[in-house]
Amino acid sequence: MKLILRNLLHIFRRYRLATILNILGLSVAFAAFIIIMTQVLYEWSYNDVHEDGDRIYRIEYHDEEWHPNLSRPLIELIGKSSPVIESFTFTDPWPSTPWFEIEKPEGNEYITPLFNRVTPSFFEIFNFEFIEGSPADLAVHRAAVVIPKSLADKYFDGSAMNKTIQKKGENAPFVIVGVYKDLPKNNTFQNAIYTAIPEEENATDLGNWNYVAYIRLHHKAENPEKVMREMLEQTDHELLEWDKEYWDEAIENSTFRLSCFEEIYFAPKIHSDWGQKGSKEMTGLLFLIACLIVIIAAINYTNFYTALSPLRAKNIVTQKVLGEEESKIRRSIMVEGVIIALFAFAFSLFIILVVQKTPIPDLLKSSLLLKEHLPLLFISGGIALLTGFFACMYPAFQMSSFPVALVLKGNFGLSPKGRRLRSVLLSIQFTVSIILLIMAIFTREQTSYMLNDNRGFDEERLFCYYINTNDEKRKAISQLLLDNPNIENVGFADAFIASDYYMEWGSEFKGENINHTTFLALPGFIETLGVELTEGRDFRESDRGTERGAYIFNETAKKAFNMELGDRVRGGEIVGFVKDFHFTSYRRPITPMCFAIFGTEEGGDNAYSALYFKMKNLEKREETYKYAQDVLAQFSPSPFIFIHSLKENAKWQYQDEKNTSALIFIFSFLSILISLVGVFGLIIFETGYRQKEIAVRKVFGANLRDILLIFNKTYIKLLLICSLIAVPVGYLLANRWLQNFAVHIPLKIWIGLFSVLIILCLTILTVTMQCWRTANENPAKTIKS
């Protein structure tokens, strides 16, 4: 052990900078691996809290697009159709965040937790651990709720059981009948307040497709399509008032399907699927980056120990001459390597503690607290040990196998075999660095495109707020807002634009069934939104006086359904067409949609709850924002008024892509830096062997430029060869990732060229900086040494 420590100290003193850089590179690689893997494991373990996830399925229906919304009578008939179904439940697909008021002696508190409605069997199918009470009581008490433990501990002294929580704007309070243990964040069903869906709600309404159904089978279905078909065949279609021909066609064409709950998170996003979604491609890319960073660092470490060969050759040969066994020499070298690797791992934990105080944790869905990832730390420590062992294996065998005569001649390091190995290792680093940089730039470009592209409406100056209103209130609010000279327009609709969750209507048009997204809107809304009318007119107040209202479709619907002005849909007249705009995120293509205004038969005076107003001058945003808050406070039951910027809402939609893109960019940059540390180590190796050659060249008239060109030429040639492999692979990976978006940037040629140029410039800079000192040494001194 004394010999090992002495060798380590000797290495550090002689090659201090190279040693520090390699240890730091290894430490950064291990830290990056742990940070990335916390995110990857978070994604891979999504919904793992539900132990029977492989037996739980969501029922989905296909009507132009797949969606999870079904009617209650249909769910109950399917749920009772087959003995293979152990249990079934359905939920409200639209969790809300209403204001709740909690009575406190020092003053009432207001909170906005997630609020959802489910059937009591929901808690039988999914794993909720109840600390107090029982979800069965939800079926007994109409105004009953169950709450998570975190909420109970924060807002209630002692037990929360049988205490009340008041929903703002409602008279009857909810009674707490159960407290459940908080679920982990990586779970479809969040820590919400849950209440029961009333038994009579839409019990016989076949047209209200507003519930999401889950079933748990007695065993995992190897063929979900076959199971679904058998269930449908046993469902009494006559009770659903569906004719047999339509029902048989639905069964034959697999109109219904079962989606395994375990796979829902990574499954392609479908219409009206409000739950969080992950990307297999993105998670796989992060995992690949984590592995490649460690591999690059291990290659650097191997190069580092190889670079020490000139320094240690004579010492090792002396040990062999004095009778030291080769196996013992190898073991000592490998133990040295393992010690350094474990030290680097320990230092990586300190780096993570520092990173916790930076903005990087905000980019992660997972926590960076080390105590929450002990299994990952043990695995990472094992990887560090193996990295030290295998990275030093070749240098240990190489150095312990030096022929005495070759060492005395001083040219053992320039053998063809050694050159080939170093070239292969460096080629891997160059190839990986170029691929990662291409991916980093593409993800950044796509994210920037989604955030900054013109979506086809005036989102920059638009602000919105949800408020329950009627005609009288809307008129008063509009008048007060328009009294502000910086507010240009006010409009009302039923939802915020630029979301993925809207009403999907099936309508009869010219004898055929068509499907389209529908926004309910009042006169003036289209002008407020800033969407261009290409034909016809805007809504008028007189449209509300007709029996079935009026419709304005987009150009996509006009072309798809061969529509014309004056045609009727659901009894209402088509009065106009608007230019296509991106009313959903860029993950989805532009599909048929319409603005609709209800007539006298539909009523719906309270349906227009999304208020929009447009500012003239954004420089006066703060004072206008405050004015609008004061106006809305007069009409809203909410104790706090949070007005949303439509631009900020759109940015929030792409927060996951933005964060992941930033992670890829940061860690790709780190991998490139680690690769350059490897180049630095190889230059140390080369200059260590070729000092006398450089000196002789200078004696015979070679200048500094010629010497630098000789060294750079080798690395430039190698990098350009690697780019022929790396660029096509990078573009293939980028193209695959871009397919996650219906609207995306093209495969830009400049990105590949720019990536190669960046790596090339950094490599030349690294080689030149290291060679400069050697090339400037006195040749007489070098030749004598």
PDB file of N, CA, C and O in Angstrom, residues 64 505-516 548 550-577 592-594:
ATOM      1  N   GLU A  64     -62.522   8.916 -35.488  1.00  0.00           N
ATOM      2  CA  GLU A  64     -61.549   9.788 -36.147  1.00  0.00           C
ATOM      3  C   GLU A  64     -60.215   9.755 -35.405  1.00  0.00           C
ATOM      4  O   GLU A  64     -59.162   9.610 -35.987  1.00  0.00           O
ATOM      5  N   TRP A 505     -66.885  17.134 -30.671  1.00  0.00           N
ATOM      6  CA  TRP A 505     -68.276  16.909 -31.029  1.00  0.00           C
ATOM      7  C   TRP A 505     -68.361  15.994 -32.241  1.00  0.00           C
ATOM      8  O   TRP A 505     -67.591  16.116 -33.203  1.00  0.00           O
ATOM      9  N   GLY A 506     -69.308  15.109 -32.172  1.00  0.00           N
ATOM     10  CA  GLY A 506     -69.689  14.341 -33.341  1.00  0.00           C
ATOM     11  C   GLY A 506     -70.972  14.952 -33.894  1.00  0.00           C
ATOM     12  O   GLY A 506     -71.963  15.090 -33.158  1.00  0.00           O
ATOM     13  N   SER A 507     -70.973  15.340 -35.154  1.00  0.00           N
ATOM     14  CA  SER A 507     -72.132  16.034 -35.731  1.00  0.00           C
ATOM     15  C   SER A 507     -72.554  15.360 -37.032  1.00  0.00           C
ATOM     16  O   SER A 507     -71.744  14.708 -37.701  1.00  0.00           O
ATOM     17  N   GLU A 508     -73.817  15.534 -37.369  1.00  0.00           N
ATOM     18  CA  GLU A 508     -74.296  15.031 -38.652  1.00  0.00           C
ATOM     19  C   GLU A 508     -74.234  16.170 -39.668  1.00  0.00           C
ATOM     20  O   GLU A 508     -74.728  17.270 -39.430  1.00  0.00           O
ATOM     21  N   PHE A 509     -73.592  15.890 -40.808  1.00  0.00           N
ATOM     22  CA  PHE A 509     -73.449  16.902 -41.840  1.00  0.00           C
ATOM     23  C   PHE A 509     -73.629  16.250 -43.212  1.00  0.00           C
ATOM     24  O   PHE A 509     -72.893  15.341 -43.586  1.00  0.00           O
ATOM     25  N   LYS A 510     -74.640  16.684 -43.930  1.00  0.00           N
ATOM     26  CA  LYS A 510     -74.961  16.155 -45.253  1.00  0.00           C
ATOM     27  C   LYS A 510     -75.093  14.632 -45.229  1.00  0.00           C
ATOM     28  O   LYS A 510     -74.588  13.922 -46.100  1.00  0.00           O
ATOM     29  N   GLY A 511     -75.733  14.143 -44.178  1.00  0.00           N
ATOM     30  CA  GLY A 511     -76.000  12.709 -44.081  1.00  0.00           C
ATOM     31  C   GLY A 511     -74.846  11.877 -43.560  1.00  0.00           C
ATOM     32  O   GLY A 511     -74.961  10.649 -43.468  1.00  0.00           O
ATOM     33  N   GLU A 512     -73.731  12.500 -43.181  1.00  0.00           N
ATOM     34  CA  GLU A 512     -72.582  11.761 -42.677  1.00  0.00           C
ATOM     35  C   GLU A 512     -72.209  12.280 -41.287  1.00  0.00           C
ATOM     36  O   GLU A 512     -72.479  13.425 -40.930  1.00  0.00           O
ATOM     37  N   ASN A 513     -71.557  11.393 -40.512  1.00  0.00           N
ATOM     38  CA  ASN A 513     -71.071  11.793 -39.193  1.00  0.00           C
ATOM     39  C   ASN A 513     -69.678  12.405 -39.323  1.00  0.00           C
ATOM     40  O   ASN A 513     -68.798  11.820 -39.962  1.00  0.00           O
ATOM     41  N   ILE A 514     -69.512  13.569 -38.772  1.00  0.00           N
ATOM     42  CA  ILE A 514     -68.200  14.219 -38.793  1.00  0.00           C
ATOM     43  C   ILE A 514     -67.783  14.514 -37.352  1.00  0.00           C
ATOM     44  O   ILE A 514     -68.619  14.615 -36.453  1.00  0.00           O
ATOM     45  N   ASN A 515     -66.476  14.653 -37.125  1.00  0.00           N
ATOM     46  CA  ASN A 515     -65.955  14.962 -35.787  1.00  0.00           C
ATOM     47  C   ASN A 515     -65.110  16.223 -35.868  1.00  0.00           C
ATOM     48  O   ASN A 515     -64.317  16.398 -36.794  1.00  0.00           O
ATOM     49  N   HIS A 516     -65.275  17.073 -34.875  1.00  0.00           N
ATOM     50  CA  HIS A 516     -64.541  18.324 -34.877  1.00  0.00           C
ATOM     51  C   HIS A 516     -64.402  18.837 -33.448  1.00  0.00           C
ATOM     52  O   HIS A 516     -65.236  18.581 -32.583  1.00  0.00           O
ATOM     53  N   ARG A 548     -80.882  26.938 -33.140  1.00  0.00           N
ATOM     54  CA  ARG A 548     -79.705  26.072 -33.017  1.00  0.00           C
ATOM     55  C   ARG A 548     -78.389  26.833 -33.140  1.00  0.00           C
ATOM     56  O   ARG A 548     -77.336  26.227 -33.337  1.00  0.00           O
ATOM     57  N   ALA A 550     -75.154  29.182 -34.347  1.00  0.00           N
ATOM     58  CA  ALA A 550     -74.393  29.337 -35.591  1.00  0.00           C
ATOM     59  C   ALA A 550     -72.984  28.792 -35.394  1.00  0.00           C
ATOM     60  O   ALA A 550     -72.527  28.580 -34.267  1.00  0.00           O
ATOM     61  N   TYR A 551     -72.292  28.572 -36.540  1.00  0.00           N
ATOM     62  CA  TYR A 551     -70.961  27.961 -36.516  1.00  0.00           C
ATOM     63  C   TYR A 551     -70.010  28.711 -37.447  1.00  0.00           C
ATOM     64  O   TYR A 551     -70.403  29.207 -38.507  1.00  0.00           O
ATOM     65  N   ILE A 552     -68.744  28.763 -37.032  1.00  0.00           N
ATOM     66  CA  ILE A 552     -67.659  29.266 -37.879  1.00  0.00           C
ATOM     67  C   ILE A 552     -66.552  28.205 -37.843  1.00  0.00           C
ATOM     68  O   ILE A 552     -65.977  27.947 -36.778  1.00  0.00           O
ATOM     69  N   PHE A 553     -66.279  27.575 -38.986  1.00  0.00           N
ATOM     70  CA  PHE A 553     -65.291  26.488 -39.050  1.00  0.00           C
ATOM     71  C   PHE A 553     -63.948  27.001 -39.565  1.00  0.00           C
ATOM     72  O   PHE A 553     -63.869  28.063 -40.200  1.00  0.00           O
ATOM     73  N   ASN A 554     -62.897  26.207 -39.317  1.00  0.00           N
ATOM     74  CA  ASN A 554     -61.591  26.557 -39.888  1.00  0.00           C
ATOM     75  C   ASN A 554     -61.472  26.003 -41.307  1.00  0.00           C
ATOM     76  O   ASN A 554     -62.316  25.216 -41.766  1.00  0.00           O
ATOM     77  N   GLU A 555     -60.428  26.425 -42.011  1.00  0.00           N
ATOM     78  CA  GLU A 555     -60.241  26.028 -43.403  1.00  0.00           C
ATOM     79  C   GLU A 555     -60.034  24.523 -43.542  1.00  0.00           C
ATOM     80  O   GLU A 555     -60.433  23.911 -44.537  1.00  0.00           O
ATOM     81  N   THR A 556     -59.384  23.891 -42.541  1.00  0.00           N
ATOM     82  CA  THR A 556     -59.172  22.440 -42.583  1.00  0.00           C
ATOM     83  C   THR A 556     -60.500  21.707 -42.603  1.00  0.00           C
ATOM     84  O   THR A 556     -60.694  20.749 -43.361  1.00  0.00           O
ATOM     85  N   ALA A 557     -61.447  22.150 -41.769  1.00  0.00           N
ATOM     86  CA  ALA A 557     -62.779  21.524 -41.754  1.00  0.00           C
ATOM     87  C   ALA A 557     -63.505  21.770 -43.070  1.00  0.00           C
ATOM     88  O   ALA A 557     -64.173  20.875 -43.609  1.00  0.00           O
ATOM     89  N   LYS A 558     -63.374  22.978 -43.603  1.00  0.00           N
ATOM     90  CA  LYS A 558     -64.044  23.313 -44.860  1.00  0.00           C
ATOM     91  C   LYS A 558     -63.604  22.364 -45.975  1.00  0.00           C
ATOM     92  O   LYS A 558     -64.434  21.847 -46.730  1.00  0.00           O
ATOM     93  N   LYS A 559     -62.299  22.121 -46.070  1.00  0.00           N
ATOM     94  CA  LYS A 559     -61.779  21.248 -47.120  1.00  0.00           C
ATOM     95  C   LYS A 559     -62.118  19.783 -46.841  1.00  0.00           C
ATOM     96  O   LYS A 559     -62.474  19.038 -47.751  1.00  0.00           O
ATOM     97  N   ALA A 560     -61.988  19.374 -45.573  1.00  0.00           N
ATOM     98  CA  ALA A 560     -62.205  17.963 -45.233  1.00  0.00           C
ATOM     99  C   ALA A 560     -63.663  17.546 -45.443  1.00  0.00           C
ATOM    100  O   ALA A 560     -63.939  16.425 -45.885  1.00  0.00           O
ATOM    101  N   PHE A 561     -64.606  18.435 -45.129  1.00  0.00           N
ATOM    102  CA  PHE A 561     -66.023  18.071 -45.179  1.00  0.00           C
ATOM    103  C   PHE A 561     -66.767  18.735 -46.336  1.00  0.00           C
ATOM    104  O   PHE A 561     -67.992  18.616 -46.434  1.00  0.00           O
ATOM    105  N   ASN A 562     -66.036  19.450 -47.199  1.00  0.00           N
ATOM    106  CA  ASN A 562     -66.638  20.108 -48.360  1.00  0.00           C
ATOM    107  C   ASN A 562     -67.765  21.043 -47.918  1.00  0.00           C
ATOM    108  O   ASN A 562     -68.897  20.978 -48.400  1.00  0.00           O
ATOM    109  N   MET A 563     -67.444  21.955 -47.022  1.00  0.00           N
ATOM    110  CA  MET A 563     -68.440  22.860 -46.454  1.00  0.00           C
ATOM    111  C   MET A 563     -68.556  24.144 -47.274  1.00  0.00           C
ATOM    112  O   MET A 563     -67.601  24.562 -47.922  1.00  0.00           O
ATOM    113  N   GLU A 564     -69.712  24.780 -47.176  1.00  0.00           N
ATOM    114  CA  GLU A 564     -69.942  26.076 -47.806  1.00  0.00           C
ATOM    115  C   GLU A 564     -70.758  26.953 -46.863  1.00  0.00           C
ATOM    116  O   GLU A 564     -71.441  26.446 -45.951  1.00  0.00           O
ATOM    117  N   LEU A 565     -70.664  28.252 -47.063  1.00  0.00           N
ATOM    118  CA  LEU A 565     -71.491  29.174 -46.275  1.00  0.00           C
ATOM    119  C   LEU A 565     -72.962  28.838 -46.464  1.00  0.00           C
ATOM    120  O   LEU A 565     -73.404  28.547 -47.577  1.00  0.00           O
ATOM    121  N   GLY A 566     -73.696  28.874 -45.367  1.00  0.00           N
ATOM    122  CA  GLY A 566     -75.119  28.580 -45.432  1.00  0.00           C
ATOM    123  C   GLY A 566     -75.452  27.136 -45.137  1.00  0.00           C
ATOM    124  O   GLY A 566     -76.616  26.811 -44.855  1.00  0.00           O
ATOM    125  N   ASP A 567     -74.458  26.222 -45.211  1.00  0.00           N
ATOM    126  CA  ASP A 567     -74.702  24.832 -44.818  1.00  0.00           C
ATOM    127  C   ASP A 567     -75.081  24.787 -43.341  1.00  0.00           C
ATOM    128  O   ASP A 567     -74.750  25.694 -42.564  1.00  0.00           O
ATOM    129  N   ARG A 568     -75.736  23.679 -42.963  1.00  0.00           N
ATOM    130  CA  ARG A 568     -76.176  23.549 -41.571  1.00  0.00           C
ATOM    131  C   ARG A 568     -75.517  22.337 -40.916  1.00  0.00           C
ATOM    132  O   ARG A 568     -75.404  21.270 -41.516  1.00  0.00           O
ATOM    133  N   VAL A 569     -75.090  22.564 -39.663  1.00  0.00           N
ATOM    134  CA  VAL A 569     -74.498  21.515 -38.825  1.00  0.00           C
ATOM    135  C   VAL A 569     -75.271  21.493 -37.521  1.00  0.00           C
ATOM    136  O   VAL A 569     -75.438  22.541 -36.875  1.00  0.00           O
ATOM    137  N   ARG A 570     -75.775  20.319 -37.150  1.00  0.00           N
ATOM    138  CA  ARG A 570     -76.566  20.181 -35.916  1.00  0.00           C
ATOM    139  C   ARG A 570     -77.722  21.186 -35.890  1.00  0.00           C
ATOM    140  O   ARG A 570     -78.137  21.661 -34.825  1.00  0.00           O
ATOM    141  N   GLY A 571     -78.202  21.555 -37.067  1.00  0.00           N
ATOM    142  CA  GLY A 571     -79.313  22.485 -37.176  1.00  0.00           C
ATOM    143  C   GLY A 571     -78.909  23.943 -37.209  1.00  0.00           C
ATOM    144  O   GLY A 571     -79.725  24.821 -37.500  1.00  0.00           O
ATOM    145  N   GLY A 572     -77.609  24.245 -36.928  1.00  0.00           N
ATOM    146  CA  GLY A 572     -77.144  25.630 -36.922  1.00  0.00           C
ATOM    147  C   GLY A 572     -76.475  25.989 -38.236  1.00  0.00           C
ATOM    148  O   GLY A 572     -75.890  25.142 -38.921  1.00  0.00           O
ATOM    149  N   GLU A 573     -76.537  27.260 -38.607  1.00  0.00           N
ATOM    150  CA  GLU A 573     -76.004  27.709 -39.886  1.00  0.00           C
ATOM    151  C   GLU A 573     -74.505  27.986 -39.789  1.00  0.00           C
ATOM    152  O   GLU A 573     -74.017  28.530 -38.792  1.00  0.00           O
ATOM    153  N   ILE A 574     -73.765  27.603 -40.842  1.00  0.00           N
ATOM    154  CA  ILE A 574     -72.357  27.969 -40.961  1.00  0.00           C
ATOM    155  C   ILE A 574     -72.307  29.385 -41.523  1.00  0.00           C
ATOM    156  O   ILE A 574     -72.691  29.628 -42.677  1.00  0.00           O
ATOM    157  N   VAL A 575     -71.823  30.338 -40.711  1.00  0.00           N
ATOM    158  CA  VAL A 575     -71.860  31.746 -41.120  1.00  0.00           C
ATOM    159  C   VAL A 575     -70.475  32.271 -41.520  1.00  0.00           C
ATOM    160  O   VAL A 575     -70.366  33.409 -41.983  1.00  0.00           O
ATOM    161  N   GLY A 576     -69.429  31.459 -41.329  1.00  0.00           N
ATOM    162  CA  GLY A 576     -68.101  31.947 -41.684  1.00  0.00           C
ATOM    163  C   GLY A 576     -67.041  30.872 -41.596  1.00  0.00           C
ATOM    164  O   GLY A 576     -67.281  29.763 -41.078  1.00  0.00           O
ATOM    165  N   PHE A 577     -65.862  31.198 -42.129  1.00  0.00           N
ATOM    166  CA  PHE A 577     -64.687  30.330 -42.041  1.00  0.00           C
ATOM    167  C   PHE A 577     -63.489  31.170 -41.619  1.00  0.00           C
ATOM    168  O   PHE A 577     -63.366  32.341 -42.016  1.00  0.00           O
ATOM    169  N   PRO A 592     -59.942  19.546 -37.985  1.00  0.00           N
ATOM    170  CA  PRO A 592     -61.189  20.302 -38.115  1.00  0.00           C
ATOM    171  C   PRO A 592     -61.661  20.856 -36.775  1.00  0.00           C
ATOM    172  O   PRO A 592     -61.696  20.134 -35.779  1.00  0.00           O
ATOM    173  N   MET A 593     -61.982  22.124 -36.752  1.00  0.00           N
ATOM    174  CA  MET A 593     -62.494  22.747 -35.533  1.00  0.00           C
ATOM    175  C   MET A 593     -63.494  23.830 -35.910  1.00  0.00           C
ATOM    176  O   MET A 593     -63.552  24.267 -37.065  1.00  0.00           O
ATOM    177  N   CYS A 594     -64.257  24.231 -34.927  1.00  0.00           N
ATOM    178  CA  CYS A 594     -65.211  25.309 -35.175  1.00  0.00           C
ATOM    179  C   CYS A 594     -65.410  26.133 -33.922  1.00  0.00           C
ATOM    180  O   CYS A 594     -65.170  25.667 -32.797  1.00  0.00           O
TER     181      CYS A 594
END
